[in-house]
């Protein structure tokens, strides 16, 4: 297995791509040693453990760390920079999270795009929404707004966020992508509040989220 960078970002939930990732990492006879580190919220003590393991003398076949989390504390991210800035020979890192927009710019800038492709089914409704003009989007969300269907609104916002997670390279820079991801995350949070307006949430998404042409 040859990788052109020492650290990569995979913007998915680990459980959804775990089996496929292991298959690809073990695709040849020189497969690396795989170390899984999985946390809901990744703390600094786990980063210190990761650094200690990474700095050990690895076998000739090398080692790969699969670091999966929903969130990671800022102090843990700052500690992680040690191994991201100073690559360890024959050692690679995969940061796997569905909330990669929460990563600090300094961390994101040191991560390469995933060298592997995963078949994650995208919602056709969310895909159409993102590829449409603001005017067309407003037409698309009318049935949800008229029905005041909070569950449908939350599902659409979730599916939009899933697609945007994978479109990092389509943005001009990491900052622009991070801002968009924080925006969609905020809309998702508000959609869970019974006091929030479905109409206002969806219309805000329709008018402010970037437009992407269908591939």
Short mmCIF file of N, CA and C in Angstrom, two decimals, residues 104-199:
data_model
loop_
_atom_site.label_atom_id
_atom_site.label_comp_id
_atom_site.label_asym_id
_atom_site.label_seq_id
_atom_site.Cartn_x
_atom_site.Cartn_y
_atom_site.Cartn_z
N UNK A 104 -9.85 22.40 13.82
CA UNK A 104 -9.18 23.69 13.69
C UNK A 104 -8.55 23.83 12.32
N UNK A 105 -8.49 25.05 11.77
CA UNK A 105 -7.85 25.26 10.46
C UNK A 105 -6.43 24.73 10.40
N UNK A 106 -5.69 24.85 11.51
CA UNK A 106 -4.31 24.37 11.53
C UNK A 106 -4.25 22.85 11.37
N UNK A 107 -5.25 22.16 11.88
CA UNK A 107 -5.31 20.70 11.73
C UNK A 107 -5.75 20.35 10.31
N UNK A 108 -6.81 20.99 9.84
CA UNK A 108 -7.33 20.71 8.50
C UNK A 108 -6.27 20.92 7.42
N UNK A 109 -5.47 21.97 7.59
CA UNK A 109 -4.48 22.30 6.56
C UNK A 109 -3.39 21.23 6.43
N UNK A 110 -3.29 20.36 7.42
CA UNK A 110 -2.25 19.32 7.40
C UNK A 110 -2.79 17.95 7.00
N UNK A 111 -4.05 17.92 6.65
CA UNK A 111 -4.68 16.65 6.27
C UNK A 111 -4.95 16.60 4.77
N UNK A 112 -4.60 15.49 4.17
CA UNK A 112 -4.90 15.29 2.76
C UNK A 112 -6.29 14.70 2.59
N UNK A 113 -6.84 14.81 1.39
CA UNK A 113 -8.13 14.20 1.10
C UNK A 113 -7.98 12.69 1.10
N UNK A 114 -9.05 12.00 1.44
CA UNK A 114 -8.99 10.54 1.53
C UNK A 114 -8.54 9.91 0.21
N UNK A 115 -7.60 8.97 0.27
CA UNK A 115 -7.17 8.29 -0.96
C UNK A 115 -8.14 7.18 -1.36
N UNK A 116 -9.13 6.93 -0.51
CA UNK A 116 -10.10 5.88 -0.76
C UNK A 116 -11.49 6.46 -1.04
N UNK A 117 -12.26 5.74 -1.82
CA UNK A 117 -13.62 6.16 -2.13
C UNK A 117 -14.60 5.20 -1.45
N UNK A 118 -15.66 5.76 -0.90
CA UNK A 118 -16.66 4.95 -0.22
C UNK A 118 -18.03 5.23 -0.83
N UNK A 119 -18.80 4.19 -1.00
CA UNK A 119 -20.13 4.34 -1.59
C UNK A 119 -21.13 4.70 -0.50
N UNK A 120 -21.34 6.00 -0.32
CA UNK A 120 -22.33 6.50 0.64
C UNK A 120 -23.49 7.05 -0.16
N UNK A 121 -24.66 6.47 0.00
CA UNK A 121 -25.83 6.89 -0.77
C UNK A 121 -26.23 8.32 -0.42
N UNK A 122 -26.34 9.15 -1.44
CA UNK A 122 -26.76 10.53 -1.22
C UNK A 122 -28.25 10.69 -1.50
N UNK A 123 -28.90 11.48 -0.69
CA UNK A 123 -30.31 11.75 -0.88
C UNK A 123 -30.53 12.52 -2.18
N UNK A 124 -31.39 12.02 -3.08
CA UNK A 124 -31.65 12.74 -4.33
C UNK A 124 -32.29 14.11 -4.08
N UNK A 125 -33.10 14.21 -3.02
CA UNK A 125 -33.74 15.48 -2.70
C UNK A 125 -32.69 16.52 -2.29
N UNK A 126 -31.73 16.09 -1.46
CA UNK A 126 -30.69 17.02 -1.02
C UNK A 126 -29.77 17.39 -2.18
N UNK A 127 -29.48 16.43 -3.04
CA UNK A 127 -28.64 16.69 -4.21
C UNK A 127 -29.30 17.71 -5.13
N UNK A 128 -30.60 17.52 -5.37
CA UNK A 128 -31.35 18.46 -6.22
C UNK A 128 -31.39 19.84 -5.58
N UNK A 129 -31.61 19.88 -4.28
CA UNK A 129 -31.65 21.14 -3.55
C UNK A 129 -30.34 21.92 -3.75
N UNK A 130 -29.21 21.26 -3.54
CA UNK A 130 -27.92 21.95 -3.62
C UNK A 130 -27.57 22.36 -5.05
N UNK A 131 -28.11 21.68 -6.03
CA UNK A 131 -27.79 22.01 -7.42
C UNK A 131 -28.77 23.01 -8.02
N UNK A 132 -29.75 23.46 -7.21
CA UNK A 132 -30.78 24.38 -7.72
C UNK A 132 -30.51 25.82 -7.32
N UNK A 133 -31.14 26.74 -8.03
CA UNK A 133 -31.06 28.16 -7.70
C UNK A 133 -31.89 28.42 -6.44
N UNK A 134 -31.65 29.54 -5.75
CA UNK A 134 -32.46 29.86 -4.57
C UNK A 134 -33.96 29.83 -4.85
N UNK A 135 -34.38 30.38 -6.01
CA UNK A 135 -35.81 30.40 -6.34
C UNK A 135 -36.37 28.99 -6.46
N UNK A 136 -35.64 28.11 -7.15
CA UNK A 136 -36.08 26.72 -7.31
C UNK A 136 -36.09 26.01 -5.96
N UNK A 137 -35.11 26.31 -5.12
CA UNK A 137 -35.07 25.69 -3.78
C UNK A 137 -36.32 26.02 -2.98
N UNK A 138 -36.73 27.27 -3.05
CA UNK A 138 -37.92 27.69 -2.31
C UNK A 138 -39.13 26.89 -2.78
N UNK A 139 -39.22 26.64 -4.08
CA UNK A 139 -40.31 25.81 -4.59
C UNK A 139 -40.22 24.38 -4.06
N UNK A 140 -39.00 23.86 -3.97
CA UNK A 140 -38.79 22.47 -3.53
C UNK A 140 -39.21 22.25 -2.07
N UNK A 141 -39.00 23.27 -1.25
CA UNK A 141 -39.28 23.10 0.19
C UNK A 141 -40.72 23.49 0.57
N UNK A 142 -41.49 23.99 -0.38
CA UNK A 142 -42.86 24.42 -0.08
C UNK A 142 -43.71 23.33 0.57
N UNK A 143 -43.68 22.08 0.06
CA UNK A 143 -44.51 21.03 0.69
C UNK A 143 -44.16 20.81 2.17
N UNK A 144 -42.88 20.86 2.49
CA UNK A 144 -42.46 20.66 3.88
C UNK A 144 -42.92 21.82 4.75
N UNK A 145 -42.79 23.03 4.21
CA UNK A 145 -43.18 24.22 4.97
C UNK A 145 -44.69 24.25 5.19
N UNK A 146 -45.44 23.96 4.15
CA UNK A 146 -46.90 23.99 4.27
C UNK A 146 -47.42 22.94 5.24
N UNK A 147 -46.73 21.79 5.30
CA UNK A 147 -47.14 20.73 6.21
C UNK A 147 -46.54 20.93 7.61
N UNK A 148 -45.66 21.92 7.73
CA UNK A 148 -44.95 22.15 8.99
C UNK A 148 -44.32 20.85 9.51
N UNK A 149 -43.73 20.14 8.57
CA UNK A 149 -43.18 18.81 8.86
C UNK A 149 -41.75 18.95 9.39
N UNK A 150 -41.63 19.00 10.69
CA UNK A 150 -40.31 19.21 11.31
C UNK A 150 -39.36 18.03 11.04
N UNK A 151 -39.89 16.82 11.05
CA UNK A 151 -39.06 15.65 10.79
C UNK A 151 -38.49 15.67 9.38
N UNK A 152 -39.31 16.04 8.42
CA UNK A 152 -38.85 16.12 7.03
C UNK A 152 -37.81 17.21 6.87
N UNK A 153 -38.01 18.33 7.57
CA UNK A 153 -37.04 19.43 7.51
C UNK A 153 -35.71 19.00 8.09
N UNK A 154 -35.75 18.32 9.24
CA UNK A 154 -34.51 17.85 9.88
C UNK A 154 -33.80 16.84 9.00
N UNK A 155 -34.56 15.96 8.35
CA UNK A 155 -33.97 14.95 7.48
C UNK A 155 -33.29 15.60 6.28
N UNK A 156 -33.94 16.60 5.68
CA UNK A 156 -33.36 17.30 4.53
C UNK A 156 -32.06 18.01 4.94
N UNK A 157 -32.08 18.68 6.07
CA UNK A 157 -30.88 19.38 6.53
C UNK A 157 -29.75 18.40 6.83
N UNK A 158 -30.09 17.26 7.41
CA UNK A 158 -29.08 16.23 7.69
C UNK A 158 -28.46 15.72 6.39
N UNK A 159 -29.30 15.46 5.39
CA UNK A 159 -28.80 14.94 4.12
C UNK A 159 -27.95 15.99 3.39
N UNK A 160 -28.34 17.25 3.50
CA UNK A 160 -27.54 18.33 2.90
C UNK A 160 -26.17 18.38 3.56
N UNK A 161 -26.14 18.25 4.89
CA UNK A 161 -24.87 18.28 5.62
C UNK A 161 -23.97 17.12 5.19
N UNK A 162 -24.56 15.95 4.97
CA UNK A 162 -23.77 14.78 4.53
C UNK A 162 -23.09 15.04 3.20
N UNK A 163 -23.82 15.67 2.27
CA UNK A 163 -23.24 15.97 0.96
C UNK A 163 -22.15 17.04 1.08
N UNK A 164 -22.42 18.08 1.86
CA UNK A 164 -21.44 19.16 2.01
C UNK A 164 -20.15 18.66 2.65
N UNK A 165 -20.26 17.68 3.56
CA UNK A 165 -19.06 17.11 4.18
C UNK A 165 -18.09 16.60 3.12
N UNK A 166 -18.63 16.07 2.03
CA UNK A 166 -17.79 15.47 0.99
C UNK A 166 -17.34 16.46 -0.07
N UNK A 167 -17.81 17.72 0.02
CA UNK A 167 -17.49 18.70 -1.01
C UNK A 167 -16.42 19.70 -0.56
N UNK A 168 -15.60 19.29 0.37
CA UNK A 168 -14.55 20.17 0.87
C UNK A 168 -13.70 20.76 -0.26
N UNK A 169 -13.32 19.92 -1.22
CA UNK A 169 -12.44 20.37 -2.31
C UNK A 169 -13.13 21.34 -3.27
N UNK A 170 -14.46 21.43 -3.19
CA UNK A 170 -15.18 22.33 -4.09
C UNK A 170 -15.17 23.78 -3.61
N UNK A 171 -14.73 23.99 -2.37
CA UNK A 171 -14.68 25.34 -1.81
C UNK A 171 -13.33 25.99 -2.10
N UNK A 172 -13.34 27.32 -2.08
CA UNK A 172 -12.11 28.06 -2.39
C UNK A 172 -11.02 27.83 -1.35
N UNK A 173 -11.42 27.63 -0.10
CA UNK A 173 -10.45 27.35 0.96
C UNK A 173 -11.15 26.67 2.14
N UNK A 174 -10.34 26.21 3.09
CA UNK A 174 -10.86 25.49 4.25
C UNK A 174 -11.78 26.38 5.08
N UNK A 175 -11.44 27.66 5.17
CA UNK A 175 -12.26 28.57 5.99
C UNK A 175 -13.67 28.67 5.45
N UNK A 176 -13.80 28.81 4.13
CA UNK A 176 -15.13 28.92 3.52
C UNK A 176 -15.94 27.64 3.75
N UNK A 177 -15.30 26.50 3.61
CA UNK A 177 -15.98 25.23 3.84
C UNK A 177 -16.41 25.12 5.31
N UNK A 178 -15.52 25.48 6.22
CA UNK A 178 -15.83 25.41 7.64
C UNK A 178 -17.00 26.30 8.01
N UNK A 179 -17.05 27.49 7.43
CA UNK A 179 -18.16 28.41 7.72
C UNK A 179 -19.48 27.82 7.24
N UNK A 180 -19.47 27.21 6.06
CA UNK A 180 -20.69 26.61 5.54
C UNK A 180 -21.13 25.43 6.40
N UNK A 181 -20.17 24.62 6.85
CA UNK A 181 -20.52 23.48 7.69
C UNK A 181 -21.05 23.92 9.05
N UNK A 182 -20.50 24.98 9.60
CA UNK A 182 -21.02 25.49 10.87
C UNK A 182 -22.44 26.02 10.69
N UNK A 183 -22.69 26.63 9.53
CA UNK A 183 -24.02 27.15 9.24
C UNK A 183 -25.05 26.02 9.17
N UNK A 184 -24.74 24.95 8.44
CA UNK A 184 -25.70 23.86 8.31
C UNK A 184 -25.85 23.12 9.63
N UNK A 185 -24.79 23.05 10.41
CA UNK A 185 -24.89 22.42 11.72
C UNK A 185 -25.82 23.22 12.64
N UNK A 186 -25.71 24.55 12.58
CA UNK A 186 -26.58 25.40 13.40
C UNK A 186 -28.04 25.21 12.99
N UNK A 187 -28.31 25.12 11.69
CA UNK A 187 -29.68 24.91 11.22
C UNK A 187 -30.21 23.55 11.71
N UNK A 188 -29.34 22.54 11.70
CA UNK A 188 -29.74 21.23 12.21
C UNK A 188 -30.11 21.31 13.68
N UNK A 189 -29.31 22.03 14.45
CA UNK A 189 -29.58 22.16 15.88
C UNK A 189 -30.91 22.86 16.13
N UNK A 190 -31.15 23.94 15.38
CA UNK A 190 -32.41 24.69 15.54
C UNK A 190 -33.61 23.85 15.14
N UNK A 191 -33.43 22.96 14.17
CA UNK A 191 -34.55 22.14 13.71
C UNK A 191 -35.06 21.20 14.80
N UNK A 192 -34.23 20.93 15.80
CA UNK A 192 -34.62 20.05 16.91
C UNK A 192 -35.41 20.80 17.98
N UNK A 193 -35.45 22.13 17.87
CA UNK A 193 -36.16 22.96 18.84
C UNK A 193 -37.61 23.14 18.40
N UNK A 194 -38.59 22.65 19.17
CA UNK A 194 -40.00 22.76 18.78
C UNK A 194 -40.46 24.21 18.59
N UNK A 195 -39.72 25.15 19.20
CA UNK A 195 -40.12 26.55 19.09
C UNK A 195 -39.61 27.21 17.81
N UNK A 196 -38.74 26.54 17.10
CA UNK A 196 -38.18 27.14 15.89
C UNK A 196 -39.16 27.02 14.73
N UNK A 197 -38.98 27.89 13.73
CA UNK A 197 -39.87 27.92 12.57
C UNK A 197 -39.28 27.09 11.43
N UNK A 198 -40.01 26.08 11.00
CA UNK A 198 -39.57 25.26 9.87
C UNK A 198 -39.39 26.14 8.63
N UNK A 199 -40.30 27.07 8.44
CA UNK A 199 -40.24 27.95 7.28
C UNK A 199 -38.96 28.79 7.29
#
